[in-house]
Amino acid sequence: MKFTFVTLFQNIVEGYFGDSILKRAIQNNLLFVEYINPRDFSNSKQNKVDDTSVGGGAGMVMNPQPLFETLSRLKSVDKDVHIVVLTPVAKQFNQNDAKRLAKKSHIAFVSGRYEGIDERVIENFADEVFSIGDYILTGGELASLVMCDAISRNIEGVLGNSDSLIIESFESNILEAPSFSKPAEYENSLVPSEYLKGNHSKIRSLKLALSECKTKFFRPEQLLKHRRRKSYEK
Ligand code: SAM
């Protein structure tokens, strides 16, 4: 899978790939990462990438010319590139999106800055737009890294143990049961005794019950989805 980050701030993104799982995935040729700075495609004298907003309003907006140029070139090099624009004004990215997007061959993340990106860029080039939550970040770089990380874990070979994907939160809509590492007793604090008895079917039912409790408390709407799905499958 290839990821292209279209960003004015490559340094912010680059560091994330310097360690751990994603670094190893790059070394193993499972991921390829490239960076394109729209400023390099600006045809203004000072390589400007922003301008005041038409119709008034506070702040600067990323103007269309550098991004039109960047994204047309990107598409001319790879017609299969899937262009994702990060914006708070979009559907929220979730685990199903991560799994679906992991099947693409090339994703380009377009990060906005300032007051955002000229809407014509989105209309002309975006295959999809995503928000990562109901809050405003200073730029799209963190949002694109969040998406890239979540997508990458679903690419075969990226995680050492692919079983981790099967039991994770949001698979079948419920949150994962509490996890404990050894030792079973630490500072007078114990793990649930059932976890220690080696009866795997009892441990599974206890984990399911704990998952449902956690989901009911933190994400009741997810529990409803889970129950609806279970009754549909019966
Ligand atoms: N004026 C915009 C608004 O009110 O919707 C916010 C612009 S924000 C300061 C600058 C850039 O950060 C956006 O163009 C987008 O790329 C990114 N961004 C900010 N919050 C985001 C979020 N929750 N999800 C995805 N991208 C976000």
mmCIF file of C-alpha atoms and ligand atoms in Angstrom:
data_model
loop_
_atom_site.group_PDB
_atom_site.id
_atom_site.type_symbol
_atom_site.label_atom_id
_atom_site.label_comp_id
_atom_site.label_asym_id
_atom_site.label_seq_id
_atom_site.Cartn_x
_atom_site.Cartn_y
_atom_site.Cartn_z
ATOM 1 C CA MET A 1 0.000 0.000 0.000
ATOM 2 C CA LYS A 2 1.262 3.451 -0.840
ATOM 3 C CA PHE A 3 0.378 6.521 1.229
ATOM 4 C CA THR A 4 0.949 10.003 -0.135
ATOM 5 C CA PHE A 5 0.738 12.872 2.318
ATOM 6 C CA VAL A 6 -0.140 16.148 0.643
ATOM 7 C CA THR A 7 0.961 18.583 3.319
ATOM 8 C CA LEU A 8 2.686 21.894 3.899
ATOM 9 C CA PHE A 9 4.370 20.332 6.952
ATOM 10 C CA GLN A 10 6.124 17.080 6.068
ATOM 11 C CA ASN A 11 8.146 17.123 9.321
ATOM 12 C CA ILE A 12 5.022 16.753 11.429
ATOM 13 C CA VAL A 13 4.076 13.555 9.620
ATOM 14 C CA GLU A 14 7.469 11.985 8.950
ATOM 15 C CA GLY A 15 8.437 11.356 12.576
ATOM 16 C CA TYR A 16 5.549 8.953 13.076
ATOM 17 C CA PHE A 17 7.085 6.421 10.697
ATOM 18 C CA GLY A 18 10.454 6.436 12.477
ATOM 19 C CA ASP A 19 9.607 3.799 15.100
ATOM 20 C CA SER A 20 7.700 0.656 15.951
ATOM 21 C CA ILE A 21 5.170 -1.165 13.775
ATOM 22 C CA LEU A 22 4.895 1.272 10.878
ATOM 23 C CA LYS A 23 8.677 1.631 10.626
ATOM 24 C CA ARG A 24 8.950 -2.156 10.366
ATOM 25 C CA ALA A 25 6.160 -2.281 7.766
ATOM 26 C CA ILE A 26 8.104 0.203 5.615
ATOM 27 C CA GLN A 27 11.306 -1.819 6.034
ATOM 28 C CA ASN A 28 9.388 -4.947 4.978
ATOM 29 C CA ASN A 29 8.043 -3.163 1.865
ATOM 30 C CA LEU A 30 4.449 -3.482 3.039
ATOM 31 C CA LEU A 31 4.031 0.299 3.165
ATOM 32 C CA PHE A 32 5.480 3.055 0.987
ATOM 33 C CA VAL A 33 5.197 6.645 2.122
ATOM 34 C CA GLU A 34 5.760 9.805 0.081
ATOM 35 C CA TYR A 35 5.235 13.493 0.741
ATOM 36 C CA ILE A 36 4.150 16.249 -1.612
ATOM 37 C CA ASN A 37 4.183 19.903 -0.622
ATOM 38 C CA PRO A 38 1.559 21.924 -2.526
ATOM 39 C CA ARG A 39 3.807 24.960 -2.076
ATOM 40 C CA ASP A 40 6.164 23.399 -4.654
ATOM 41 C CA PHE A 41 3.336 23.672 -7.202
ATOM 42 C CA SER A 42 2.324 27.243 -6.487
ATOM 43 C CA ASN A 43 2.686 29.530 -9.485
ATOM 44 C CA SER A 44 2.735 32.729 -7.406
ATOM 45 C CA LYS A 45 5.980 34.657 -6.956
ATOM 46 C CA GLN A 46 6.293 33.916 -3.235
ATOM 47 C CA ASN A 47 4.995 30.337 -3.573
ATOM 48 C CA LYS A 48 1.827 31.371 -1.778
ATOM 49 C CA VAL A 49 -0.657 28.659 -0.884
ATOM 50 C CA ASP A 50 -3.342 30.715 0.864
ATOM 51 C CA ASP A 51 -5.473 33.756 0.293
ATOM 52 C CA THR A 52 -8.202 35.748 1.943
ATOM 53 C CA SER A 53 -11.678 34.330 1.826
ATOM 54 C CA VAL A 54 -14.065 35.385 -0.982
ATOM 55 C CA GLY A 55 -17.145 36.981 0.570
ATOM 56 C CA GLY A 56 -15.295 37.919 3.758
ATOM 57 C CA GLY A 57 -14.653 35.992 6.935
ATOM 58 C CA ALA A 58 -11.790 35.579 9.328
ATOM 59 C CA GLY A 59 -8.473 34.031 8.363
ATOM 60 C CA MET A 60 -6.908 32.647 5.226
ATOM 61 C CA VAL A 61 -8.074 29.747 3.066
ATOM 62 C CA MET A 62 -5.813 27.382 1.086
ATOM 63 C CA ASN A 63 -6.261 28.609 -2.474
ATOM 64 C CA PRO A 64 -7.158 26.229 -5.296
ATOM 65 C CA GLN A 65 -4.249 26.609 -7.747
ATOM 66 C CA PRO A 66 -1.429 24.747 -5.878
ATOM 67 C CA LEU A 67 -3.763 21.926 -4.851
ATOM 68 C CA PHE A 68 -5.354 21.571 -8.308
ATOM 69 C CA GLU A 69 -1.850 21.302 -9.767
ATOM 70 C CA THR A 70 -0.628 18.836 -7.096
ATOM 71 C CA LEU A 71 -3.631 16.553 -7.294
ATOM 72 C CA SER A 72 -3.863 16.528 -11.129
ATOM 73 C CA ARG A 73 -0.223 15.481 -11.288
ATOM 74 C CA LEU A 74 -0.780 12.826 -8.654
ATOM 75 C CA LYS A 75 -3.696 11.407 -10.658
ATOM 76 C CA SER A 76 -1.751 11.510 -13.904
ATOM 77 C CA VAL A 77 0.990 9.399 -12.288
ATOM 78 C CA ASP A 78 -1.434 6.906 -10.708
ATOM 79 C CA LYS A 79 -5.031 6.886 -11.948
ATOM 80 C CA ASP A 80 -5.976 4.512 -9.098
ATOM 81 C CA VAL A 81 -4.936 6.888 -6.326
ATOM 82 C CA HIS A 82 -7.779 7.296 -3.797
ATOM 83 C CA ILE A 83 -7.849 10.916 -2.669
ATOM 84 C CA VAL A 84 -9.000 11.581 0.904
ATOM 85 C CA VAL A 85 -9.433 15.149 2.106
ATOM 86 C CA LEU A 86 -9.372 15.742 5.870
ATOM 87 C CA THR A 87 -11.993 18.165 7.102
ATOM 88 C CA PRO A 88 -14.053 18.517 10.268
ATOM 89 C CA VAL A 89 -17.088 18.920 7.981
ATOM 90 C CA ALA A 90 -17.457 15.246 7.060
ATOM 91 C CA LYS A 91 -18.523 11.849 8.255
ATOM 92 C CA GLN A 92 -16.446 10.556 11.151
ATOM 93 C CA PHE A 93 -13.827 7.949 10.245
ATOM 94 C CA ASN A 94 -14.406 4.549 11.890
ATOM 95 C CA GLN A 95 -13.070 0.975 12.036
ATOM 96 C CA ASN A 96 -15.197 -0.191 9.086
ATOM 97 C CA ASP A 97 -13.680 2.586 6.970
ATOM 98 C CA ALA A 98 -10.206 1.509 8.115
ATOM 99 C CA LYS A 99 -10.849 -2.070 6.995
ATOM 100 C CA ARG A 100 -12.378 -1.023 3.676
ATOM 101 C CA LEU A 101 -9.603 1.443 2.857
ATOM 102 C CA ALA A 102 -6.915 -1.142 3.690
ATOM 103 C CA LYS A 103 -7.857 -2.839 0.383
ATOM 104 C CA LYS A 104 -6.824 0.187 -1.721
ATOM 105 C CA SER A 105 -3.461 0.246 -3.460
ATOM 106 C CA HIS A 106 -2.718 3.958 -3.004
ATOM 107 C CA ILE A 107 -4.286 6.572 -0.724
ATOM 108 C CA ALA A 108 -3.421 10.274 -0.761
ATOM 109 C CA PHE A 109 -4.304 12.301 2.337
ATOM 110 C CA VAL A 110 -4.807 16.012 1.730
ATOM 111 C CA SER A 111 -4.262 18.094 4.869
ATOM 112 C CA GLY A 112 -5.739 21.537 5.242
ATOM 113 C CA ARG A 113 -4.275 24.391 7.282
ATOM 114 C CA TYR A 114 -5.440 27.900 8.182
ATOM 115 C CA GLU A 115 -9.255 28.143 7.838
ATOM 116 C CA GLY A 116 -9.307 25.101 5.581
ATOM 117 C CA ILE A 117 -9.248 24.191 1.878
ATOM 118 C CA ASP A 118 -11.051 25.914 -1.001
ATOM 119 C CA GLU A 119 -14.245 23.863 -1.517
ATOM 120 C CA ARG A 120 -13.568 23.520 -5.265
ATOM 121 C CA VAL A 121 -10.560 21.310 -4.477
ATOM 122 C CA ILE A 122 -12.847 18.947 -2.575
ATOM 123 C CA GLU A 123 -15.523 19.003 -5.303
ATOM 124 C CA ASN A 124 -13.039 18.280 -8.089
ATOM 125 C CA PHE A 125 -10.628 15.812 -6.501
ATOM 126 C CA ALA A 126 -11.877 14.166 -3.307
ATOM 127 C CA ASP A 127 -12.922 10.532 -3.590
ATOM 128 C CA GLU A 128 -13.861 10.740 0.073
ATOM 129 C CA VAL A 129 -13.777 13.275 2.894
ATOM 130 C CA PHE A 130 -13.302 12.387 6.542
ATOM 131 C CA SER A 131 -13.363 13.993 9.949
ATOM 132 C CA ILE A 132 -11.686 12.242 12.884
ATOM 133 C CA GLY A 133 -14.010 13.761 15.494
ATOM 134 C CA ASP A 134 -16.088 16.699 16.581
ATOM 135 C CA TYR A 135 -13.296 19.141 17.404
ATOM 136 C CA ILE A 136 -11.074 21.467 15.388
ATOM 137 C CA LEU A 137 -7.373 20.725 14.911
ATOM 138 C CA THR A 138 -4.898 23.268 13.587
ATOM 139 C CA GLY A 139 -4.241 21.106 10.540
ATOM 140 C CA GLY A 140 -5.090 17.829 8.843
ATOM 141 C CA GLU A 141 -1.708 16.150 9.476
ATOM 142 C CA LEU A 142 -2.657 14.510 12.784
ATOM 143 C CA ALA A 143 -5.983 13.434 11.325
ATOM 144 C CA SER A 144 -4.294 11.848 8.310
ATOM 145 C CA LEU A 145 -1.850 10.014 10.599
ATOM 146 C CA VAL A 146 -4.726 8.699 12.691
ATOM 147 C CA MET A 147 -6.369 7.335 9.547
ATOM 148 C CA CYS A 148 -3.113 5.984 8.114
ATOM 149 C CA ASP A 149 -2.286 4.145 11.340
ATOM 150 C CA ALA A 150 -5.742 2.592 11.675
ATOM 151 C CA ILE A 151 -5.751 1.536 7.997
ATOM 152 C CA SER A 152 -2.221 0.112 8.114
ATOM 153 C CA ARG A 153 -3.027 -2.289 10.990
ATOM 154 C CA ASN A 154 -5.553 -3.936 8.666
ATOM 155 C CA ILE A 155 -3.038 -4.590 5.900
ATOM 156 C CA GLU A 156 -1.910 -8.193 5.892
ATOM 157 C CA GLY A 157 1.511 -8.652 7.463
ATOM 158 C CA VAL A 158 1.687 -5.256 9.199
ATOM 159 C CA LEU A 159 0.798 -6.609 12.656
ATOM 160 C CA GLY A 160 3.007 -9.383 13.992
ATOM 161 C CA ASN A 161 -0.031 -11.277 15.309
ATOM 162 C CA SER A 162 -3.095 -10.917 13.068
ATOM 163 C CA ASP A 163 -5.294 -12.466 15.818
ATOM 164 C CA SER A 164 -5.089 -9.068 17.544
ATOM 165 C CA LEU A 165 -7.430 -7.722 14.852
ATOM 166 C CA ILE A 166 -10.142 -10.318 15.450
ATOM 167 C CA ILE A 167 -10.804 -9.578 19.124
ATOM 168 C CA GLU A 168 -10.372 -5.824 19.084
ATOM 169 C CA SER A 169 -12.895 -3.197 20.099
ATOM 170 C CA PHE A 170 -15.475 -2.336 17.398
ATOM 171 C CA GLU A 171 -15.232 -5.762 15.790
ATOM 172 C CA SER A 172 -18.903 -6.833 16.052
ATOM 173 C CA ASN A 173 -19.566 -3.357 17.525
ATOM 174 C CA ILE A 174 -18.645 -4.015 21.158
ATOM 175 C CA LEU A 175 -15.640 -2.786 23.098
ATOM 176 C CA GLU A 176 -12.883 -5.167 24.083
ATOM 177 C CA ALA A 177 -13.042 -6.779 27.550
ATOM 178 C CA PRO A 178 -10.520 -5.509 30.145
ATOM 179 C CA SER A 179 -7.014 -6.919 29.586
ATOM 180 C CA PHE A 180 -4.504 -7.862 32.283
ATOM 181 C CA SER A 181 -0.840 -8.738 31.991
ATOM 182 C CA LYS A 182 1.124 -10.963 34.343
ATOM 183 C CA PRO A 183 1.549 -10.978 37.338
ATOM 184 C CA ALA A 184 -1.998 -11.952 38.342
ATOM 185 C CA GLU A 185 -1.560 -10.085 41.646
ATOM 186 C CA TYR A 186 0.109 -6.693 41.813
ATOM 187 C CA GLU A 187 0.135 -4.395 44.856
ATOM 188 C CA ASN A 188 -2.835 -6.319 46.324
ATOM 189 C CA SER A 189 -4.790 -5.826 43.126
ATOM 190 C CA LEU A 190 -6.052 -9.043 41.532
ATOM 191 C CA VAL A 191 -7.202 -10.047 38.054
ATOM 192 C CA PRO A 192 -10.686 -11.720 37.897
ATOM 193 C CA SER A 193 -10.226 -15.191 39.404
ATOM 194 C CA GLU A 194 -12.013 -16.891 36.451
ATOM 195 C CA TYR A 195 -9.154 -15.759 34.160
ATOM 196 C CA LEU A 196 -6.772 -17.970 36.191
ATOM 197 C CA LYS A 197 -8.709 -21.240 36.149
ATOM 198 C CA GLY A 198 -7.902 -22.274 32.590
ATOM 199 C CA ASN A 199 -11.529 -23.003 31.557
ATOM 200 C CA HIS A 200 -11.500 -21.248 28.191
ATOM 201 C CA SER A 201 -15.202 -21.431 27.524
ATOM 202 C CA LYS A 202 -15.940 -19.821 30.943
ATOM 203 C CA ILE A 203 -13.255 -17.177 30.305
ATOM 204 C CA ARG A 204 -14.855 -16.421 26.904
ATOM 205 C CA SER A 205 -18.335 -15.954 28.422
ATOM 206 C CA LEU A 206 -16.955 -13.798 31.229
ATOM 207 C CA LYS A 207 -15.072 -11.657 28.692
ATOM 208 C CA LEU A 208 -18.220 -11.255 26.612
ATOM 209 C CA ALA A 209 -20.206 -10.200 29.704
ATOM 210 C CA LEU A 210 -17.484 -7.693 30.665
ATOM 211 C CA SER A 211 -17.353 -6.384 27.090
ATOM 212 C CA GLU A 212 -21.101 -5.826 27.125
ATOM 213 C CA CYS A 213 -20.902 -4.038 30.502
ATOM 214 C CA LYS A 214 -18.138 -1.742 29.285
ATOM 215 C CA THR A 215 -19.971 -1.008 26.056
ATOM 216 C CA LYS A 216 -23.238 -0.311 27.906
ATOM 217 C CA PHE A 217 -21.434 2.168 30.157
ATOM 218 C CA PHE A 218 -19.185 3.944 27.624
ATOM 219 C CA ARG A 219 -20.928 3.462 24.260
ATOM 220 C CA PRO A 220 -24.562 2.391 24.736
ATOM 221 C CA GLU A 221 -25.374 3.047 21.040
ATOM 222 C CA GLN A 222 -22.738 0.460 20.034
ATOM 223 C CA LEU A 223 -24.326 -2.144 22.316
ATOM 224 C CA LEU A 224 -27.691 -1.632 20.590
ATOM 225 C CA LYS A 225 -25.987 -2.189 17.207
ATOM 226 C CA HIS A 226 -24.316 -5.339 18.551
ATOM 227 C CA ARG A 227 -27.615 -6.752 19.869
ATOM 228 C CA ARG A 228 -29.464 -5.922 16.648
ATOM 229 C CA ARG A 229 -26.766 -7.691 14.656
ATOM 230 C CA LYS A 230 -26.868 -10.743 16.921
ATOM 231 C CA SER A 231 -30.666 -11.061 16.594
ATOM 232 C CA TYR A 232 -30.393 -10.600 12.809
ATOM 233 C CA GLU A 233 -27.795 -13.409 12.613
ATOM 234 C CA LYS A 234 -30.054 -15.852 14.570
HETATM 235 N N1 SAM B 1 -12.505 26.558 9.481
HETATM 236 C C1 SAM B 1 -12.635 25.133 9.494
HETATM 237 C C2 SAM B 1 -13.999 24.774 10.091
HETATM 238 O O1 SAM B 1 -14.466 25.489 10.974
HETATM 239 O O2 SAM B 1 -14.558 23.720 9.692
HETATM 240 C C3 SAM B 1 -11.534 24.483 10.328
HETATM 241 C C4 SAM B 1 -10.206 24.510 9.643
HETATM 242 S S1 SAM B 1 -8.942 23.693 10.571
HETATM 243 C C5 SAM B 1 -8.347 24.982 11.585
HETATM 244 C C6 SAM B 1 -7.671 23.450 9.391
HETATM 245 C C7 SAM B 1 -7.592 22.041 8.818
HETATM 246 O O3 SAM B 1 -7.391 21.107 9.836
HETATM 247 C C8 SAM B 1 -8.797 21.541 8.048
HETATM 248 O O4 SAM B 1 -8.801 22.004 6.716
HETATM 249 C C9 SAM B 1 -8.609 20.040 8.118
HETATM 250 O O5 SAM B 1 -7.738 19.569 7.102
HETATM 251 C C10 SAM B 1 -7.952 19.858 9.460
HETATM 252 N N2 SAM B 1 -8.880 19.440 10.526
HETATM 253 C C11 SAM B 1 -9.225 20.164 11.617
HETATM 254 N N3 SAM B 1 -10.044 19.475 12.409
HETATM 255 C C12 SAM B 1 -10.222 18.265 11.829
HETATM 256 C C13 SAM B 1 -10.989 17.118 12.168
HETATM 257 N N4 SAM B 1 -11.717 17.074 13.263
HETATM 258 N N5 SAM B 1 -10.917 16.056 11.334
HETATM 259 C C14 SAM B 1 -10.190 16.090 10.208
HETATM 260 N N6 SAM B 1 -9.456 17.161 9.829
HETATM 261 C C15 SAM B 1 -9.469 18.228 10.628
#
